[in-house]
Amino acid sequence: MRRAVAVRLSALLAAGALTAATGVALSTTTAFAAAGGVTGYATQNGGTTGGAGGQTVRATTGTAIHQALCSRASSSTPITIQVEGTINHGNTAKVSGSSCNTAAGVIELKQISNVTIVGVGNGAVFDQLGIHIRESRNIIIQNVTVRNVKKSGSPTSNGGDAIGMESGVRNVWVDHVTLEASGGESEGYDGLFDMKDNTQYVTLSYSILRNSGRGGLIGSSESDTSNGYVTFHHNLYENIDSRAPLLRGGIAHMYNNHYKRLNESGINSRAGARAKVDNNYFEDSKDVLGTFYTDAAGYWQVSGNVFDNVTWSSRSGDHNPAGPNPTSNTSVSIPYGFTLDGANCVPNVVAQTAGANKGLKVSDGSCTPQSPDPTDPGPTDPGEPTDPGPTDPPAGTNLSLGAGADGSSKASGTSYGNVVDGNTGTYWSPSGSTGSVSVKWGSATTVSKVNIRLASGSGTIGAYRLLNHDTGAVLASGSGAGTVSFSPASLKKITLEITNASGTPRIAEFETYAS
């Protein structure tokens, strides 16, 4: 099991002027809502940055959200949409444009990329109105409430899903949201968080899902098995009948969630799916893990979970609960670092952090909720210099000089070797705004301090992690450039992983020191 220092969330929640006539206002500088903090599978496949580096727009109606999407230069131009107020059918109309494909009665994120939607001010409520993500990638949804979305009755929206993803969706981070219904299918509701038709690399974190017949699914049928790579952590599932979630094929990682009053079944792994289920707290529930309503078996790896007043049915036919003493029947390898809170403290940590309007608090990995770092950078005017200027290096020898270097895909004209050549006039850049670069040695080398120098014209590093590449352990995390210290580590390779950035970073030097 890999263990990592928790990456802290931060958000740009500053108030902005509102335009009463349209419900939208544009800021005069670029900004991004989630300045780091993405976790889980959404960090993979190039990472998830949403609208980082783009313009920030304020919206108080659904029409204004659509207008912001349609006013971009292209369907991939980064944008952050700060939302305040109640978004409903009465204020959500279709808007046309070459950079969007919207519809009335639903927030439509279709055939677009690089978008953040974040609730600000007194909060954002999508009332009886769902958020539909289709044929899109690199999307962040944060700090909003979506409630009472119906597929039958009146009004209807988004097939009854609070948040639904389908058709080749990639890299979505949904964080600190509240998704709720007021009943099950007979009352007109469907799923709270659904993924289907080849949706991959998704994280749902610090969120509440409650009062619904169906929590959510990954795969719409036994033949829809192209979905997966989904992480669920520090979420509250409360008063859910089933599908917490339903997983058809693919891989999902559930850790540090609080499941309370799962009335019929919980995590339903089937059709060859594999679920890694770590340090969750299951309470006052029934059949919280297994393969249900099918003879197409799924699998699970379990560790550290607490089962508090959980009842288990007998196995029969297409009903195969994992309990009463769940044991692993598969092994799942997780490609990212993560830190597990102890299962016994999960109810308390989740109660303080999960859901919209909780101040974006997160766990620090030791059962103690943390607020976003108040020193995290806010908006950056693109005209401001991002080169930190001369940096006094730590004392001692820069161990990177003469070492090797490699990394993820690099931008044209740059080189991995430029970060270890002692020349701040040369640099490496990722092919996009996120990526990784490593320093490596032929034998184990002790490192306890790193100095990151940016080249002139560099974009800003919104969030990074320093990894012991040999073990996957996170040595340090933060934002910006400069010097960072950590406990001495003996390793052959150390990696700087940039998980969020405004613009394209230019890493001039990746210096390493023993002390």
XYZ file of C-alpha atoms in Angstrom:
515
model
C 0.000 0.000 0.000
C 1.371 3.345 -0.983
C 1.093 6.138 1.506
C 1.210 9.809 0.711
C 1.010 13.172 2.349
C -2.516 14.455 1.734
C -2.611 17.154 -0.905
C -4.495 20.126 0.427
C -7.327 21.692 -1.454
C -7.530 25.352 -2.134
C -10.070 27.385 -3.998
C -10.564 30.831 -5.331
C -13.814 31.851 -3.663
C -13.455 35.602 -3.937
C -16.569 37.626 -4.578
C -17.004 39.278 -7.963
C -19.376 41.771 -9.508
C -22.668 40.420 -10.827
C -24.440 41.560 -13.933
C -28.138 41.487 -13.166
C -29.363 41.369 -16.729
C -27.482 38.250 -17.752
C -26.332 36.747 -14.493
C -22.731 36.677 -15.708
C -19.667 38.827 -15.148
C -16.144 38.452 -16.473
C -13.109 39.046 -14.298
C -10.249 41.164 -15.526
C -7.597 38.583 -14.666
C -7.175 34.879 -15.202
C -7.785 32.582 -12.243
C -8.671 29.037 -11.363
C -10.954 27.654 -8.698
C -9.158 24.527 -7.616
C -5.523 25.491 -7.112
C -4.411 21.924 -6.518
C -5.906 19.130 -4.504
C -7.028 16.730 -7.199
C -6.609 13.163 -5.993
C -7.192 9.586 -7.082
C -7.636 8.392 -10.638
C -8.355 11.940 -11.840
C -4.624 12.605 -11.394
C -3.815 9.992 -14.044
C -4.016 10.150 -17.850
C -2.369 13.562 -17.879
C -4.191 14.894 -14.819
C -7.284 17.049 -14.279
C -6.889 20.826 -14.152
C -10.288 22.082 -15.336
C -10.223 25.749 -16.278
C -6.800 26.490 -14.785
C -5.058 29.308 -16.593
C -8.195 30.589 -18.278
C -10.637 33.421 -17.751
C -12.925 33.487 -14.718
C -16.638 34.202 -15.177
C -19.320 34.767 -12.539
C -22.795 33.300 -13.201
C -26.100 33.420 -11.297
C -28.290 31.599 -13.851
C -28.036 28.447 -15.906
C -28.289 30.522 -19.068
C -25.247 32.500 -17.915
C -23.297 29.261 -17.436
C -24.140 28.242 -20.999
C -23.306 31.728 -22.254
C -19.889 31.547 -20.628
C -19.172 28.260 -22.396
C -20.400 29.585 -25.732
C -18.416 32.821 -25.499
C -15.026 31.094 -25.420
C -12.669 31.269 -28.369
C -12.945 27.501 -28.798
C -14.496 24.475 -27.129
C -11.171 23.803 -25.366
C -10.342 27.327 -24.171
C -9.884 27.041 -20.374
C -12.544 28.742 -18.256
C -13.616 28.827 -14.612
C -17.289 29.556 -13.949
C -18.027 30.760 -10.423
C -21.682 30.108 -9.592
C -23.816 31.677 -6.882
C -27.543 31.347 -6.295
C -30.209 28.888 -7.433
C -29.981 27.428 -10.914
C -33.300 26.004 -12.139
C -35.424 25.376 -15.237
C -36.728 28.916 -15.234
C -33.285 30.431 -15.706
C -31.555 27.766 -17.828
C -31.987 28.159 -21.577
C -30.122 26.822 -24.580
C -27.347 29.073 -25.894
C -25.754 28.546 -29.299
C -22.170 29.030 -30.359
C -19.221 27.369 -32.043
C -17.569 26.530 -28.705
C -20.583 24.873 -27.056
C -23.476 22.459 -27.520
C -26.049 23.271 -24.855
C -29.692 22.470 -24.142
C -32.457 23.982 -22.059
C -33.393 22.422 -18.743
C -29.966 20.909 -18.060
C -26.427 22.159 -17.525
C -24.867 20.711 -20.662
C -21.110 20.142 -20.760
C -21.035 18.467 -24.162
C -18.114 18.134 -26.580
C -15.969 20.537 -24.564
C -12.886 20.469 -22.330
C -10.952 22.445 -19.714
C -13.846 23.734 -17.591
C -14.264 24.340 -13.860
C -17.655 25.000 -12.253
C -17.358 26.087 -8.617
C -19.871 27.392 -6.106
C -18.925 30.671 -4.413
C -20.314 33.248 -2.013
C -23.549 32.095 -0.399
C -23.446 28.843 -2.378
C -24.746 27.341 -5.594
C -27.821 25.093 -5.779
C -28.875 23.286 -8.950
C -32.537 22.740 -8.109
C -34.250 19.924 -10.054
C -31.601 20.507 -12.720
C -28.874 17.980 -13.529
C -25.321 18.396 -14.811
C -24.704 16.372 -17.974
C -21.116 15.663 -19.105
C -20.895 14.077 -22.558
C -17.960 13.598 -24.946
C -15.904 15.920 -22.768
C -12.684 15.892 -20.767
C -10.788 17.756 -18.065
C -13.783 18.940 -16.050
C -13.893 20.048 -12.392
C -17.139 20.491 -10.433
C -16.685 21.773 -6.896
C -18.667 23.147 -3.948
C -22.176 22.892 -5.415
C -25.461 21.219 -4.412
C -27.553 19.303 -6.960
C -30.948 18.219 -5.684
C -34.160 16.499 -6.742
C -33.363 15.815 -10.398
C -36.174 13.738 -11.923
C -36.506 11.415 -14.893
C -40.300 11.267 -14.617
C -42.943 13.651 -13.385
C -42.322 17.367 -13.709
C -39.934 18.926 -14.300
C -37.475 16.367 -15.707
C -33.760 16.828 -16.349
C -30.702 14.782 -17.304
C -32.486 11.432 -17.253
C -32.938 11.797 -13.518
C -29.205 11.889 -12.704
C -27.787 14.616 -10.477
C -24.446 14.318 -12.285
C -24.216 12.039 -15.307
C -21.256 11.241 -17.565
C -21.294 9.345 -20.856
C -19.679 8.837 -24.251
C -15.911 8.989 -24.055
C -15.647 11.237 -21.000
C -12.133 11.532 -19.526
C -10.657 13.145 -16.424
C -13.399 14.535 -14.200
C -12.911 15.639 -10.595
C -16.086 16.178 -8.557
C -15.266 17.522 -5.114
C -17.111 18.870 -2.062
C -20.539 18.554 -3.625
C -23.894 17.557 -2.148
C -26.052 15.302 -4.329
C -29.494 14.461 -3.011
C -32.900 13.196 -4.046
C -36.184 12.744 -2.215
C -36.892 9.112 -2.941
C -36.379 6.339 -5.443
C -37.472 5.388 -8.940
C -41.154 5.298 -8.009
C -40.879 8.936 -6.960
C -39.268 9.861 -10.290
C -35.553 9.828 -9.416
C -32.655 7.830 -10.873
C -28.940 7.954 -9.958
C -26.964 10.608 -8.140
C -23.600 9.957 -9.821
C -23.629 7.887 -13.024
C -20.879 6.983 -15.499
C -21.395 5.018 -18.699
C -20.322 4.467 -22.306
C -16.542 4.650 -21.922
C -16.092 7.107 -19.028
C -12.681 6.915 -17.333
C -10.339 8.634 -14.859
C -12.845 10.125 -12.422
C -12.563 11.085 -8.755
C -15.456 11.825 -6.385
C -14.102 13.262 -3.129
C -15.438 14.887 0.044
C -19.049 14.728 -1.111
C -22.482 13.779 0.238
C -24.890 11.441 -1.584
C -28.162 10.920 0.250
C -31.887 10.135 0.251
C -31.952 8.269 -3.051
C -32.910 4.853 -4.288
C -29.698 4.700 -6.327
C -26.327 6.121 -5.398
C -24.760 5.713 -8.815
C -23.353 3.332 -11.391
C -20.282 2.693 -13.496
C -21.598 1.004 -16.638
C -25.199 1.045 -17.836
C -25.470 -2.679 -18.630
C -23.518 -5.932 -18.359
C -22.053 -5.224 -21.796
C -21.019 -1.629 -20.941
C -17.683 -2.532 -19.350
C -15.407 0.105 -20.913
C -15.756 2.420 -17.902
C -13.549 2.559 -14.854
C -10.536 3.980 -13.091
C -12.747 5.771 -10.579
C -11.830 6.841 -7.039
C -14.332 7.485 -4.260
C -12.897 8.863 -1.022
C -14.108 10.735 2.058
C -17.717 10.682 0.871
C -20.901 10.156 2.885
C -23.495 7.791 1.431
C -26.603 8.118 3.600
C -30.068 6.602 3.216
C -29.331 4.975 -0.140
C -31.191 1.842 -1.218
C -28.520 0.430 -3.562
C -25.685 1.224 -6.009
C -23.085 2.706 -3.709
C -21.918 2.293 -6.419
C -22.853 -0.401 -8.947
C -19.673 -1.307 -10.827
C -19.830 -3.200 -14.129
C -16.341 -4.020 -15.306
C -13.393 -1.720 -14.734
C -11.576 -0.769 -11.550
C -12.745 1.419 -8.670
C -11.020 2.456 -5.456
C -13.150 3.239 -2.417
C -11.383 4.499 0.677
C -12.307 6.414 3.840
C -15.996 6.684 2.921
C -18.789 6.618 5.482
C -21.704 4.440 4.407
C -24.760 4.930 6.607
C -28.150 3.302 6.091
C -27.544 1.409 2.871
C -30.973 -0.167 2.899
C -30.746 -3.007 0.359
C -27.159 -3.306 -0.916
C -24.021 -1.217 -1.172
C -20.917 -1.654 -3.337
C -22.122 -3.972 -6.099
C -19.133 -5.331 -8.028
C -20.200 -7.389 -11.030
C -19.411 -8.337 -14.626
C -15.696 -8.754 -13.924
C -15.293 -5.467 -12.055
C -12.605 -5.111 -9.393
C -13.103 -2.906 -6.353
C -10.387 -1.966 -3.865
C -12.166 -1.194 -0.598
C -9.919 0.356 2.081
C -10.627 1.742 5.564
C -14.288 2.564 5.059
C -16.891 2.739 7.832
C -20.142 0.874 7.128
C -22.926 1.591 9.609
C -26.563 0.520 10.132
C -26.654 -1.100 6.697
C -27.363 -4.301 4.820
C -25.230 -6.316 2.367
C -22.730 -3.508 1.926
C -20.440 -5.391 -0.494
C -20.874 -8.211 -2.977
C -22.316 -9.192 -6.346
C -26.063 -8.581 -6.504
C -28.876 -9.033 -9.034
C -26.688 -10.900 -11.543
C -24.774 -14.143 -11.980
C -21.877 -12.241 -13.639
C -19.409 -12.132 -10.765
C -17.304 -9.166 -9.729
C -14.350 -9.030 -7.359
C -12.952 -7.063 -4.433
C -9.891 -6.480 -2.329
C -10.739 -5.456 1.227
C -8.611 -4.016 4.019
C -9.171 -2.129 7.252
C -12.936 -1.632 6.994
C -15.288 -1.314 9.966
C -18.698 -3.017 9.840
C -20.896 -1.448 12.540
C -24.363 -2.981 12.810
C -24.210 -4.428 9.294
C -26.499 -7.334 8.454
C -25.755 -9.909 5.770
C -28.193 -12.010 3.779
C -27.597 -15.619 2.844
C -26.126 -16.334 -0.566
C -28.633 -17.582 -3.085
C -28.976 -17.379 -6.855
C -27.968 -13.967 -8.104
C -27.511 -12.561 -4.592
C -23.944 -13.032 -3.347
C -22.941 -10.781 -0.447
C -19.271 -10.718 0.538
C -20.058 -11.036 4.264
C -20.467 -11.728 7.067
C -16.653 -11.857 7.038
C -15.543 -10.226 3.785
C -12.245 -11.467 2.395
C -10.355 -10.450 -0.724
C -10.822 -12.439 -3.923
C -8.623 -10.282 -6.172
C -5.693 -7.878 -6.025
C -5.843 -4.303 -7.325
C -2.745 -2.192 -7.986
C -3.281 1.549 -7.446
C -1.025 3.839 -9.540
C -1.264 6.966 -7.372
C -0.241 7.801 -3.832
C -2.846 8.096 -1.078
C -2.996 8.290 2.706
C -5.564 6.335 4.699
C -7.302 7.742 7.744
C -8.048 5.078 10.313
C -11.501 3.644 9.665
C -12.721 4.353 13.197
C -12.342 8.119 12.741
C -13.930 8.215 9.273
C -17.453 9.214 10.473
C -16.052 12.230 12.318
C -13.674 13.316 9.542
C -16.309 12.939 6.821
C -18.907 14.814 8.898
C -16.564 17.801 9.098
C -15.325 17.811 5.512
C -17.840 16.286 3.073
C -20.380 18.276 1.106
C -20.847 21.757 -0.299
C -20.302 24.864 1.828
C -17.947 23.142 4.279
C -15.083 25.508 3.538
C -13.389 22.900 1.312
C -11.910 21.220 4.377
C -9.969 18.005 3.817
C -8.279 15.314 5.875
C -4.561 15.468 6.556
C -4.326 11.672 6.746
C -4.243 11.606 10.551
C -7.955 12.010 11.258
C -7.670 15.802 11.577
C -9.651 18.031 9.180
C -7.672 20.856 7.641
C -8.795 24.094 5.998
C -7.309 25.155 2.664
C -3.937 26.805 2.997
C -4.573 30.570 3.299
C -1.175 31.205 1.739
C -2.073 29.454 -1.504
C -1.782 31.861 -4.436
C -4.870 33.564 -5.793
C -5.444 34.905 -9.299
C -2.361 35.555 -11.378
C -2.378 38.230 -14.024
C -0.800 36.744 -17.146
C 1.398 39.815 -17.420
C 3.004 39.278 -14.016
C 6.446 37.668 -14.047
C 6.400 34.138 -12.673
C 10.155 33.657 -12.511
C 10.955 33.618 -8.789
C 14.261 35.332 -9.567
C 17.551 34.367 -7.998
C 17.155 31.733 -5.316
C 19.894 31.114 -2.800
C 20.472 27.373 -3.067
C 20.664 25.197 0.034
C 24.134 24.640 1.420
C 26.125 21.800 -0.021
C 26.471 20.122 -3.381
C 23.675 20.048 -5.943
C 23.407 16.286 -6.418
C 21.493 16.704 -9.678
C 24.567 17.894 -11.553
C 25.864 14.907 -13.490
C 22.758 12.818 -12.705
C 20.302 11.492 -15.266
C 16.788 12.745 -15.945
C 13.570 11.524 -17.541
C 9.854 12.175 -17.264
C 6.456 12.324 -18.911
C 5.808 13.767 -22.362
C 7.752 16.977 -22.930
C 6.904 20.073 -24.906
C 8.577 20.544 -28.257
C 12.072 21.978 -28.032
C 12.626 21.099 -24.381
C 14.730 18.385 -22.761
C 14.700 16.400 -19.524
C 18.442 16.989 -19.286
C 17.905 20.740 -19.059
C 16.768 20.390 -15.428
C 20.130 18.941 -14.340
C 22.561 20.961 -16.453
C 23.122 23.888 -14.067
C 21.930 26.355 -16.702
C 18.813 28.380 -15.796
C 18.540 29.543 -19.402
C 17.402 26.083 -20.537
C 14.327 24.246 -19.285
C 11.942 21.284 -19.517
C 8.185 21.766 -19.953
C 5.412 19.163 -19.936
C 3.435 18.744 -23.144
C 0.492 20.392 -21.380
C 0.051 22.155 -18.051
C 0.752 19.033 -15.971
C 3.366 16.308 -16.062
C 6.415 14.948 -14.270
C 10.187 15.113 -14.471
C 12.684 12.987 -12.541
C 16.305 13.052 -11.430
C 17.952 9.632 -11.212
C 21.215 8.082 -10.077
C 22.901 4.728 -10.646
C 22.978 3.953 -6.925
C 20.963 4.956 -3.863
C 21.436 8.620 -2.973
C 20.226 10.393 0.170
C 18.116 13.490 -0.514
C 16.385 15.734 2.046
C 15.987 19.021 0.200
C 14.926 20.113 -3.288
C 15.136 23.492 -4.991
C 12.900 24.073 -8.031
C 13.900 26.963 -10.280
C 11.556 28.270 -12.966
C 12.749 29.772 -16.232
C 11.645 33.183 -17.408
C 8.138 33.165 -18.865
C 7.079 30.085 -16.944
C 3.526 29.344 -15.968
C 2.741 29.057 -12.244
C 2.836 25.685 -10.501
C -0.526 25.441 -8.749
C 0.211 22.117 -7.037
C 3.000 19.573 -7.040
C 4.157 16.420 -5.291
C 7.702 15.182 -4.751
C 7.771 11.397 -5.005
C 10.255 8.754 -4.016
C 9.985 7.058 -7.393
C 11.398 3.814 -5.991
C 8.531 3.327 -3.523
C 5.821 5.734 -4.661
C 5.893 7.543 -1.304
C 5.139 11.267 -1.295
C 8.067 13.165 0.220
C 6.456 16.609 0.108
C 3.685 18.546 -1.604
C 2.859 22.185 -2.150
C 2.579 24.925 -4.746
C 4.900 27.334 -6.532
C 8.664 27.014 -6.849
C 11.622 27.364 -4.481
C 13.096 25.178 -1.756
C 11.336 22.420 0.165
C 12.733 20.139 2.885
C 11.600 16.686 3.978
C 12.813 13.701 5.983
C 15.993 12.246 4.442
C 15.238 9.540 1.904
C 17.623 7.092 0.255
C 16.528 6.602 -3.336
C 17.675 6.128 -6.893
C 15.058 8.365 -8.470
C 13.063 11.388 -7.297
C 10.118 12.770 -9.262
C 8.526 16.204 -9.392
C 4.873 15.621 -10.319
C 3.003 18.790 -11.326
C -0.720 18.148 -10.793
C -2.062 21.633 -11.391
C -0.687 24.715 -13.096
C -1.682 28.061 -14.536
C -0.085 28.101 -17.962
C 2.799 25.803 -18.905
C 5.553 25.462 -16.274
C 9.172 25.822 -17.379
C 11.449 23.910 -15.006
C 14.920 25.365 -15.405
C 16.602 23.369 -12.633
C 15.524 20.476 -10.406
C 18.222 20.723 -7.732
C 18.652 18.076 -5.056
C 20.647 18.234 -1.816
C 21.563 15.858 0.972
C 20.907 18.456 3.682
